[in-house]
Coordinates of C-alpha atoms and ligand atoms in Angstrom, one line a residue:
Chain A
X1 CA 133.4 82.2 135.6
X2 CA 133.4 79.0 133.6
X3 CA 129.5 79.2 134.3
X4 CA 129.0 82.7 133.0
X5 CA 131.1 81.7 129.8
X6 CA 129.1 78.7 129.3
X7 CA 125.8 80.8 129.4
X8 CA 127.4 83.0 126.8
X9 CA 127.9 80.0 124.5
X10 CA 124.3 79.1 125.0
X11 CA 123.0 82.5 124.3
X12 CA 125.2 82.8 121.2
X13 CA 123.7 79.5 119.9
X14 CA 120.2 80.7 120.6
X15 CA 120.9 84.1 118.9
X16 CA 121.8 82.0 115.7
X17 CA 118.8 79.9 116.0
X18 CA 116.4 82.7 116.8
X19 CA 117.7 85.0 114.2
X20 CA 117.6 82.2 111.5
X21 CA 114.0 81.3 112.5
X22 CA 113.1 85.0 112.3
X23 CA 114.5 84.9 108.7
X24 CA 112.0 82.0 108.0
X25 CA 108.9 83.1 109.9
X26 CA 109.3 86.9 110.5
X27 CA 110.6 88.0 107.1
X28 CA 109.8 85.0 104.8
X29 CA 106.3 84.6 106.3
X30 CA 107.0 80.9 106.1
X31 CA 105.0 79.3 109.1
X32 CA 107.2 76.3 109.8
X33 CA 107.6 75.1 113.3
X34 CA 110.3 72.6 112.5
X35 CA 113.3 74.8 113.2
X36 CA 114.6 72.5 115.8
X37 CA 114.7 69.5 113.6
X38 CA 117.2 71.4 111.1
X39 CA 119.2 72.2 114.3
X40 CA 119.0 68.6 114.8
X41 CA 120.2 67.7 111.3
X42 CA 123.1 69.8 111.8
X43 CA 124.0 68.4 115.2
X44 CA 123.6 64.7 114.1
X45 CA 125.1 65.3 110.8
X46 CA 128.1 66.9 112.2
X47 CA 128.5 64.4 115.0
X48 CA 128.1 61.3 112.9
X49 CA 130.5 62.5 110.2
X50 CA 133.1 63.2 112.9
X51 CA 132.4 60.0 114.9
X52 CA 132.2 57.5 112.0
X53 CA 134.2 59.2 109.3
X54 CA 136.7 61.3 111.2
X55 CA 135.7 64.4 109.3
X56 CA 137.5 67.4 110.8
X57 CA 135.2 69.5 113.0
X58 CA 135.1 72.7 110.8
X59 CA 134.1 70.7 107.7
X60 CA 131.6 68.5 109.8
X61 CA 129.8 71.7 111.1
X62 CA 129.7 73.1 107.5
X63 CA 128.4 69.7 106.3
X64 CA 125.8 69.7 109.0
X65 CA 124.6 73.1 107.7
X66 CA 124.3 71.7 104.2
X67 CA 122.4 68.7 105.3
X68 CA 119.9 70.8 107.1
X69 CA 119.5 73.1 104.1
X70 CA 118.9 70.2 101.7
X71 CA 116.4 68.7 104.0
X72 CA 114.6 72.0 104.2
X73 CA 114.6 72.2 100.5
X74 CA 112.8 68.8 100.3
X75 CA 110.2 69.9 102.8
X76 CA 109.7 73.3 101.1
X77 CA 109.3 71.8 97.7
X78 CA 106.9 69.3 98.7
X79 CA 104.7 71.3 101.0
X80 CA 104.8 74.9 99.5
X81 CA 103.6 73.4 96.2
X82 CA 100.3 72.6 97.9
X83 CA 99.9 76.0 99.8
X84 CA 101.6 78.2 102.2
X85 CA 99.3 77.1 104.9
X86 CA 100.2 73.5 104.4
X87 CA 103.7 74.1 105.5
X88 CA 102.6 74.4 109.0
X89 CA 101.2 71.0 109.2
X90 CA 103.9 69.5 107.0
X91 CA 106.7 70.9 109.0
X92 CA 105.1 69.5 112.3
X93 CA 104.9 66.2 110.7
X94 CA 108.4 66.4 109.3
X95 CA 109.7 67.3 112.9
X96 CA 107.9 64.6 114.7
X97 CA 108.7 62.0 112.0
X98 CA 112.4 62.6 112.0
X99 CA 112.4 62.7 115.8
X100 CA 111.1 59.2 115.7
X101 CA 113.6 58.1 113.3
X102 CA 116.4 59.5 115.5
X103 CA 114.9 58.1 118.5
X104 CA 114.8 54.5 117.0
X105 CA 118.0 54.0 115.0
X106 CA 121.2 52.7 116.6
X107 CA 123.2 54.5 114.1
X108 CA 121.8 58.0 115.7
X109 CA 122.4 56.7 119.2
X110 CA 118.6 56.1 119.8
X111 CA 116.8 57.7 122.7
X112 CA 120.1 57.9 124.6
X113 CA 121.7 60.1 122.0
X114 CA 125.3 60.3 120.9
X115 CA 128.0 60.8 123.5
X116 CA 131.2 60.0 121.8
X117 CA 131.6 63.2 119.8
X118 CA 135.4 63.8 119.7
X119 CA 136.8 67.0 121.4
X120 CA 138.2 69.6 119.2
X121 CA 139.5 72.3 121.4
X122 CA 140.9 71.1 124.7
X123 CA 142.7 72.7 127.7
X124 CA 142.0 75.7 129.9
X125 CA 140.9 77.9 127.0
X126 CA 138.2 75.5 125.7
X127 CA 135.3 77.5 126.9
X128 CA 136.5 80.9 126.1
X129 CA 137.6 79.7 122.6
X130 CA 134.1 78.3 122.1
X131 CA 132.5 81.5 123.2
X132 CA 134.6 83.4 120.7
X133 CA 133.7 81.0 118.0
X134 CA 130.0 80.9 118.7
X135 CA 129.7 84.7 119.2
X136 CA 131.5 85.2 115.9
X137 CA 129.0 82.9 114.2
X138 CA 126.2 84.8 115.9
X139 CA 127.5 88.0 114.7
X140 CA 128.0 86.6 111.2
X141 CA 124.4 85.3 111.2
X142 CA 122.9 88.7 112.2
X143 CA 125.0 90.4 109.6
X144 CA 124.2 88.0 106.7
X145 CA 120.5 88.1 107.5
X146 CA 120.3 91.8 107.8
X147 CA 122.2 92.0 104.5
X148 CA 119.5 89.6 102.9
X149 CA 116.5 91.4 104.1
X150 CA 117.7 95.0 103.1
X151 CA 117.8 96.3 99.7
X152 CA 116.3 94.5 96.7
X153 CA 115.9 91.1 98.2
X154 CA 114.2 92.4 101.2
X155 CA 111.9 94.5 99.1
X156 CA 111.0 91.3 97.2
X157 CA 110.3 89.4 100.4
X158 CA 108.0 92.2 101.8
X159 CA 106.2 92.5 98.5
X160 CA 105.8 88.8 98.5
X161 CA 104.4 88.7 101.9
X162 CA 102.1 91.7 101.2
X163 CA 100.4 90.6 98.0
X164 CA 101.8 87.3 96.6
X165 CA 99.5 86.9 93.6
X166 CA 100.4 90.6 92.4
X167 CA 104.1 89.9 93.2
X168 CA 104.2 86.7 91.0
X169 CA 102.2 88.4 88.2
X170 CA 104.9 91.1 88.0
X171 CA 107.4 88.4 87.0
X172 CA 108.8 87.6 90.3
X173 CA 109.4 83.9 91.2
X174 CA 107.8 83.6 94.7
X175 CA 108.4 79.9 95.0
X176 CA 112.2 80.3 94.5
X177 CA 112.3 83.0 96.9
X178 CA 110.5 81.0 99.6
X179 CA 112.7 77.9 99.0
X180 CA 115.9 80.0 99.1
X181 CA 114.9 81.9 102.3
X182 CA 113.9 78.6 103.9
X183 CA 117.1 76.9 102.9
X184 CA 119.3 79.7 104.2
X185 CA 117.4 79.9 107.6
X186 CA 117.4 76.2 108.1
X187 CA 120.9 75.8 107.0
X188 CA 122.0 78.4 109.6
X189 CA 120.1 76.4 112.1
X190 CA 122.0 73.3 111.1
X191 CA 125.4 75.2 111.7
X192 CA 124.1 76.1 115.1
X193 CA 123.6 72.3 115.8
X194 CA 127.0 71.5 114.7
X195 CA 128.5 74.1 117.0
X196 CA 126.3 72.7 119.9
X197 CA 127.4 69.2 119.2
X198 CA 131.2 70.0 119.3
X199 CA 130.8 72.2 122.4
X200 CA 128.7 69.8 124.5
X201 CA 130.1 66.6 122.9
X202 CA 126.6 65.2 123.5
X203 CA 123.4 65.3 121.4
X204 CA 120.2 63.7 122.4
X205 CA 116.7 63.8 120.6
X206 CA 115.1 65.6 123.6
X207 CA 116.6 68.8 122.6
X208 CA 114.7 68.9 119.2
X209 CA 111.2 68.6 120.6
X210 CA 108.3 70.8 119.8
X211 CA 108.9 72.4 123.1
X212 CA 112.1 73.7 121.7
X213 CA 110.2 75.0 118.7
X214 CA 108.0 77.0 121.2
X215 CA 111.1 78.3 123.0
X216 CA 112.7 79.6 119.8
X217 CA 109.3 81.1 118.5
X218 CA 109.0 82.9 122.0
X219 CA 112.4 84.4 121.6
X220 CA 111.5 85.8 118.2
X221 CA 108.1 87.1 119.1
X222 CA 109.4 88.5 122.4
X223 CA 112.2 90.3 120.8
X224 CA 110.4 91.5 117.7
X225 CA 109.4 89.4 114.8
X226 CA 110.8 90.7 111.4
X227 CA 113.4 93.0 113.1
X228 CA 117.1 92.4 113.0
X229 CA 117.9 92.8 116.7
X230 CA 114.6 91.4 118.1
X231 CA 115.7 87.7 118.0
X232 CA 119.0 88.8 119.6
X233 CA 117.2 90.5 122.5
X234 CA 114.7 87.7 122.7
X235 CA 117.4 85.0 123.0
X236 CA 119.4 86.8 125.6
X237 CA 116.4 87.4 127.8
X238 CA 115.0 83.9 127.5
X239 CA 118.3 82.3 128.2
X240 CA 119.8 84.8 130.7
X241 CA 116.8 85.6 132.8
X242 CA 116.0 82.0 134.0
X243 CA 119.8 81.6 134.6
X244 CA 120.0 84.8 136.7
X245 CA 117.1 83.6 138.8
X246 CA 119.1 80.5 139.8
X247 CA 121.5 82.9 141.8
X248 CA 118.6 83.6 144.1
X249 CA 119.3 80.2 145.6
X250 CA 115.7 79.2 145.8
X251 CA 115.0 75.6 146.7
X252 CA 114.4 73.5 143.5
X253 CA 110.8 72.9 144.3
X254 CA 110.2 76.6 144.3
X255 CA 112.6 77.3 141.5
X256 CA 110.9 75.3 138.7
X257 CA 107.6 76.8 139.1
X258 CA 108.9 80.4 139.6
X259 CA 110.8 80.1 136.3
X260 CA 107.7 78.8 134.5
X261 CA 105.6 81.5 135.9
X262 CA 108.0 84.3 135.0
X263 CA 108.4 83.0 131.6
X264 CA 104.7 82.6 130.9
X265 CA 104.0 86.1 132.3
X266 CA 106.7 87.6 130.4
X267 CA 105.3 86.2 127.1
X268 CA 101.6 87.1 128.0
X269 CA 102.7 90.6 129.1
X270 CA 104.6 91.3 125.9
X271 CA 101.8 89.8 123.6
X272 CA 99.4 92.3 125.1
X273 CA 101.6 95.3 125.7
X274 CA 104.1 95.1 122.7
X275 CA 102.7 92.9 120.1
X276 CA 105.5 93.9 117.7
X277 CA 108.0 92.8 120.3
X278 CA 110.6 94.6 122.4
X279 CA 112.6 95.9 119.2
X280 CA 109.6 96.3 116.9
X281 CA 108.1 99.7 116.5
X282 CA 105.3 100.3 118.8
X283 CA 101.8 100.2 117.3
X284 CA 102.6 98.2 114.2
X285 CA 101.5 94.7 114.3
X286 CA 104.0 91.9 113.9
X287 CA 104.5 91.1 110.3
X288 CA 103.5 87.4 110.5
X289 CA 103.5 86.0 107.1
X290 CA 100.1 86.0 105.6
X291 CA 99.7 83.7 102.6
X292 CA 97.4 84.8 99.8
X293 CA 96.1 81.7 98.3
X294 CA 98.2 80.5 95.5
X295 CA 95.1 79.8 93.4
X296 CA 93.3 82.4 91.4
X297 CA 91.6 84.3 94.1
X298 CA 93.0 87.5 92.6
X299 CA 90.7 90.0 91.1
X300 CA 87.4 90.0 92.9
X301 CA 85.1 93.0 93.3
Chain B
X1 CA 92.1 92.9 58.5
X2 CA 95.6 91.9 57.5
X3 CA 98.9 93.2 58.4
X4 CA 101.5 92.4 61.0
X5 CA 100.8 89.6 63.6
X6 CA 98.6 90.7 66.5
X7 CA 100.4 91.3 69.9
X8 CA 97.8 89.1 71.5
X9 CA 95.9 86.2 70.0
X10 CA 93.6 84.2 72.1
X11 CA 92.4 81.2 70.4
X12 CA 89.2 79.1 71.4
X13 CA 89.9 79.6 75.0
X14 CA 87.7 77.6 77.4
X15 CA 87.5 77.8 81.3
X16 CA 85.0 76.8 83.7
X17 CA 84.7 76.7 87.6
X18 CA 82.5 73.7 88.2
X19 CA 79.2 74.9 86.5
X20 CA 80.3 78.5 86.0
X21 CA 81.5 78.9 82.6
X22 CA 83.9 82.0 82.5
X23 CA 85.4 81.5 79.0
X24 CA 83.4 79.7 76.3
X25 CA 85.4 79.4 73.1
X26 CA 86.8 82.9 73.4
X27 CA 88.8 84.3 70.5
X28 CA 90.3 87.8 70.8
X29 CA 93.2 89.5 69.0
X30 CA 94.7 92.9 69.9
X31 CA 97.1 94.6 67.6
X32 CA 100.2 96.7 68.2
X33 CA 99.0 100.3 69.2
X34 CA 95.3 99.3 69.5
X35 CA 93.1 100.0 72.6
X36 CA 90.5 97.3 72.9
X37 CA 87.5 97.8 75.0
X38 CA 86.2 94.7 76.9
X39 CA 82.7 95.4 78.3
X40 CA 80.0 93.1 79.9
X41 CA 77.7 92.8 82.9
X42 CA 79.1 91.7 86.4
X43 CA 80.2 88.2 86.3
X44 CA 80.6 88.0 82.5
X45 CA 84.1 86.7 82.7
X46 CA 86.1 89.9 81.9
X47 CA 88.4 89.6 84.9
X48 CA 88.7 85.9 84.3
X49 CA 89.8 86.5 80.8
X50 CA 92.7 88.8 82.2
X51 CA 93.5 86.1 84.5
X52 CA 93.8 83.6 81.8
X53 CA 96.0 85.7 79.6
X54 CA 98.2 87.0 82.4
X55 CA 98.7 83.3 83.6
X56 CA 96.9 83.6 87.0
X57 CA 94.4 80.9 85.6
X58 CA 95.1 77.8 83.5
X59 CA 92.7 77.4 80.7
X60 CA 90.8 74.2 80.2
X61 CA 91.5 74.2 76.5
X62 CA 92.6 76.7 73.8
X63 CA 95.8 78.7 73.3
X64 CA 97.1 82.1 74.1
X65 CA 99.8 83.6 71.7
X66 CA 101.9 86.6 72.8
X67 CA 103.9 88.4 69.9
X68 CA 103.3 85.2 68.0
X69 CA 104.8 82.8 70.6
X70 CA 102.6 80.1 72.4
X71 CA 102.5 81.0 76.1
X72 CA 99.6 79.0 77.4
X73 CA 101.4 76.7 79.6
X74 CA 104.0 79.3 81.0
X75 CA 103.7 79.8 84.8
X76 CA 102.4 83.1 86.0
X77 CA 105.8 84.8 86.8
X78 CA 107.1 84.0 83.3
X79 CA 104.1 85.5 81.6
X80 CA 105.0 89.0 82.8
X81 CA 108.6 88.5 81.8
X82 CA 107.2 87.7 78.4
X83 CA 105.6 91.0 78.3
X84 CA 102.1 90.8 79.9
X85 CA 101.7 94.0 82.1
X86 CA 98.4 94.2 84.1
X87 CA 96.5 96.0 86.8
X88 CA 93.9 94.6 89.1
X89 CA 90.2 95.3 89.8
X90 CA 91.2 95.6 93.5
X91 CA 94.6 97.2 93.0
X92 CA 96.6 94.7 95.0
X93 CA 99.3 97.1 95.9
X94 CA 102.0 96.3 98.4
X95 CA 100.4 98.1 101.3
X96 CA 103.3 98.1 103.6
X97 CA 105.5 99.7 101.1
X98 CA 106.1 103.1 99.7
X99 CA 105.0 104.2 96.2
X100 CA 108.5 104.0 95.0
X101 CA 109.0 100.5 96.5
X102 CA 105.9 99.3 94.7
X103 CA 107.3 100.4 91.5
X104 CA 110.8 99.2 92.0
X105 CA 109.7 95.6 92.5
X106 CA 108.0 95.6 89.1
X107 CA 110.4 95.6 86.2
X108 CA 110.5 92.5 84.0
X109 CA 114.1 91.9 84.9
X110 CA 114.9 92.2 88.6
X111 CA 118.4 90.7 89.3
X112 CA 117.9 91.4 93.0
X113 CA 115.7 88.5 93.4
X114 CA 118.5 86.1 93.0
X115 CA 120.4 85.8 96.2
X116 CA 123.6 84.8 94.5
X117 CA 123.6 87.8 92.3
X118 CA 122.7 90.0 95.3
X119 CA 125.8 88.9 97.2
X120 CA 128.3 88.4 94.4
X121 CA 127.4 90.7 91.5
X122 CA 126.5 93.8 93.5
X123 CA 127.5 96.0 90.6
X124 CA 124.9 94.6 88.1
X125 CA 122.2 94.7 90.9
X126 CA 123.0 98.3 91.7
X127 CA 122.8 99.3 88.1
X128 CA 119.4 97.7 87.7
X129 CA 118.2 99.4 90.7
X130 CA 119.4 102.8 89.4
X131 CA 117.7 102.1 86.1
X132 CA 114.6 101.2 87.7
X133 CA 114.5 104.2 89.9
X134 CA 114.9 106.4 86.9
X135 CA 112.1 104.7 85.1
X136 CA 109.9 104.8 88.1
X137 CA 110.4 108.6 88.6
X138 CA 109.7 109.1 85.0
X139 CA 106.3 107.2 85.1
X140 CA 105.4 109.0 88.3
X141 CA 106.0 112.3 86.7
X142 CA 103.8 111.5 83.7
X143 CA 101.0 110.6 86.2
X144 CA 101.7 113.7 88.2
X145 CA 102.5 111.8 91.3
X146 CA 106.3 112.6 91.4
X147 CA 105.9 114.1 94.8
X148 CA 104.2 111.1 96.2
X149 CA 107.2 108.7 95.6
X150 CA 108.1 108.3 99.1
X151 CA 104.7 108.2 100.6
X152 CA 103.2 104.9 101.8
X153 CA 100.7 103.7 99.2
X154 CA 97.9 103.3 101.7
X155 CA 98.2 107.0 102.6
X156 CA 97.3 108.2 99.3
X157 CA 93.8 109.0 98.2
X158 CA 91.9 106.2 96.2
X159 CA 92.1 107.9 92.9
X160 CA 96.0 108.2 93.3
X161 CA 96.2 104.5 94.4
X162 CA 94.5 103.5 91.3
X163 CA 97.1 105.5 89.3
X164 CA 100.0 103.8 91.2
X165 CA 98.4 100.4 90.1
X166 CA 98.9 101.7 86.6
X167 CA 102.3 103.1 87.3
X168 CA 103.4 99.7 88.7
X169 CA 102.1 97.9 85.6
X170 CA 103.9 100.4 83.3
X171 CA 107.2 99.5 84.9
X172 CA 106.8 96.3 82.9
X173 CA 107.8 97.5 79.2
X174 CA 106.2 94.6 77.7
X175 CA 103.9 94.7 74.7
X176 CA 100.6 93.9 76.3
X177 CA 98.8 96.1 78.9
X178 CA 95.7 94.8 80.5
X179 CA 93.7 97.4 82.7
X180 CA 90.9 96.0 84.8
X181 CA 88.3 98.7 85.6
X182 CA 91.0 101.6 85.8
X183 CA 88.3 104.2 86.3
X184 CA 86.2 102.6 88.9
X185 CA 86.2 105.1 91.7
X186 CA 88.4 107.5 89.9
X187 CA 87.2 111.1 89.3
X188 CA 88.5 114.5 88.6
X189 CA 92.1 115.1 87.5
X190 CA 93.0 111.4 88.0
X191 CA 90.4 110.6 85.3
X192 CA 92.0 112.9 82.7
X193 CA 95.4 111.7 83.7
X194 CA 94.4 108.0 83.3
X195 CA 93.0 108.6 79.7
X196 CA 96.1 110.6 78.6
X197 CA 98.5 108.0 79.8
X198 CA 96.6 104.9 78.3
X199 CA 96.6 106.9 75.0
X200 CA 100.3 107.5 75.2
X201 CA 101.0 103.8 75.9
X202 CA 98.9 102.7 73.0
X203 CA 100.8 105.3 70.8
X204 CA 104.1 104.0 71.9
X205 CA 103.2 100.8 70.4
X206 CA 101.7 98.7 73.1
X207 CA 98.5 96.7 72.7
X208 CA 96.2 97.6 75.4
X209 CA 93.0 96.0 76.6
X210 CA 90.6 98.0 79.0
X211 CA 87.8 96.4 80.9
X212 CA 85.4 99.2 82.1
X213 CA 81.9 99.7 83.1
X214 CA 82.2 103.3 82.3
X215 CA 81.0 103.3 78.7
X216 CA 82.0 106.9 78.0
X217 CA 85.6 106.1 78.9
X218 CA 85.6 103.2 76.5
X219 CA 84.0 105.4 73.9
X220 CA 86.6 108.0 74.3
X221 CA 89.6 105.6 74.0
X222 CA 88.7 102.7 71.9
X223 CA 87.9 102.3 68.3
X224 CA 87.0 98.5 68.7
X225 CA 85.4 96.8 71.6
X226 CA 84.2 93.4 72.6
X227 CA 80.9 92.6 74.5
X228 CA 81.0 89.6 76.7
X229 CA 78.5 87.8 78.8
X230 CA 78.6 84.5 80.5
X231 CA 82.0 83.7 79.3
X232 CA 81.0 84.2 75.7
X233 CA 81.9 86.9 73.3
X234 CA 78.4 88.1 71.9
X235 CA 79.6 91.1 69.8
X236 CA 82.8 92.6 68.4
X237 CA 83.0 95.9 66.6
X238 CA 83.2 99.7 66.8
X239 CA 82.1 101.1 70.1
X240 CA 79.2 102.9 68.4
X241 CA 78.0 99.7 66.8
X242 CA 78.1 97.8 70.0
X243 CA 76.1 100.6 71.8
X244 CA 73.4 100.3 69.3
X245 CA 73.4 96.4 69.5
X246 CA 70.2 95.0 70.9
X247 CA 72.0 92.1 72.6
X248 CA 74.0 94.6 74.7
X249 CA 71.3 97.0 75.5
X250 CA 69.2 94.1 76.7
X251 CA 71.9 92.4 78.8
X252 CA 73.7 95.5 80.0
X253 CA 71.2 98.1 80.5
X254 CA 68.0 95.9 80.5
X255 CA 65.7 95.8 83.4
Ligands
ATP1 N1 88.6 81.6 91.2 C1 87.3 81.4 91.1 N2 86.7 80.3 91.5 C2 85.4 80.3 91.3 N3 84.5 81.0 90.6 C3 85.2 82.2 90.0 C4 86.6 82.4 90.3 N4 86.9 83.5 89.6 C5 85.8 84.0 89.1 N5 84.8 83.1 89.4 C6 83.4 83.4 89.0 O1 83.4 83.5 87.6 C7 82.4 84.5 87.1 C8 83.1 85.5 86.3 O2 83.8 86.3 87.2 P1 84.7 87.6 86.7 O3 85.3 88.1 87.9 O4 85.6 87.1 85.6 O5 83.6 88.5 86.1 P2 83.8 89.9 85.7 O6 83.2 90.1 84.3 O7 85.0 90.5 85.8 O8 82.8 90.8 86.5 P3 83.0 92.2 87.3 O9 82.4 93.2 86.3 O10 82.0 92.1 88.4 O11 84.2 92.5 87.7 C9 81.7 85.0 88.5 O12 80.6 84.3 88.6 C10 82.7 84.6 89.5 O13 82.1 84.4 90.7
MG2 MG1 86.0 91.9 86.9

């Protein structure tokens, strides 16, 4: 039972991560790969505040989200000014750079990570309580994002992605919309990091590698980029299916490759059969953000 | 000519891309209610002038005044808010969106683009949406496209898409309207509609500038026109005078 609940917490955390990443890349068209580093800012921020300054858990999680959001604004302002495509490279560098910093500072626990995060909820109800908490946060995330992407703001995001130059020439501030969307998405990832830290009471740099970027991206693509429920479905599938396979009681030497094969073939299958993901409408292509150059490439015959 | 200050005043504007000069000491004024024609061969710099005036391009030197205020350094998005409405030679409609959505995004003031207002001042946002919707329906009716409001823009015939490009620009109630080849590819009823609406907009007090290769369209609409080639204004005058000018006939219709 404990085991199942534990998977539930993991799924909820990844729903938060995948949904917020979907806001950034699927809706916002912002090609950042660095989502896990904002997850790390939240996890480390909350952990360090709680370990060194005795900040209460709830405040520490919120602060972790704010730290992640602020860091994302710095990244967005510095790279989006150059061009939309530059964000891809800049975010990769940002992620690898900060991972090195985390690995090499004693303050952040170095490569071994932080393992002295205070326990917040104790006793028999610890796991169910965390499950309730993380699921509530996941629901709040999905609700908030769907609220943002519907109505006038969502219309602005879509128009910006369709034809950024025309959008800006109508008086809309594309830069501010991008920064805000990015900050919200990355701030939510930071909150997921804080939840993770207090649940596992352990954070280490390995969880925020580029491999994690690929995992979250896969959840979004598999479920349906630019849809409300796609990332939810993607997160459930990608966390739960590999766990379910462990019930088959295969020997470990077989297990790892089998999981890898299933994972890879699922992704390939979906990319070919349902390019818009499980939840996305069939036929339509996924709305990956296409950046029209910020320069004056506008009116050409 | 004396009288009230012009809506648009372009003063000694210069712009070059490497060796290509697209604006060479360009001076242009457009008055309230006037429809100015802008003609010239391909590559003359007509679209570039629109890009400079609407803020897409930054000039190398020179000044742009809108309603008497200097706007040269303003960023693109602020230029529209100051009252520059424009269409594009290649339309640049929002292709995954409906006709109505294309228009709703276009008013000068769009409170829904501020996330704080969206979440906290729902009343104000909703009121603005309602007003924009009513305005959009009015414009679509004038263009005889009221029935197409919910269609996806890319499902409309080309001529209608051009009209939607105009409709979207008209959502901006600013004082200057720039139309880049509104008639290219447009025939039949849409042609008449385009002419009528451009006239109405000028009559309502806007300053309009039309780039058009279709000389008869310019002749019908404009009393004054400017002839441009290689980034330079070669002639300014009545359309008839321009058409008689040797420079123009040589450059435009020659060989
Ligand atoms: N962003 C740019 N970078 C480099 N060159 C450009 C750019 N924009 C325009 N040009 C060049 O400037 C010249 C003028 O182009 P422009 O589009 O203003 O001409 P035009 O008068 O509108 O022509 P047309 O009638 O074909 O639309 C062309 O030679 C064009 O290739
Ligand atoms: Mg042109």
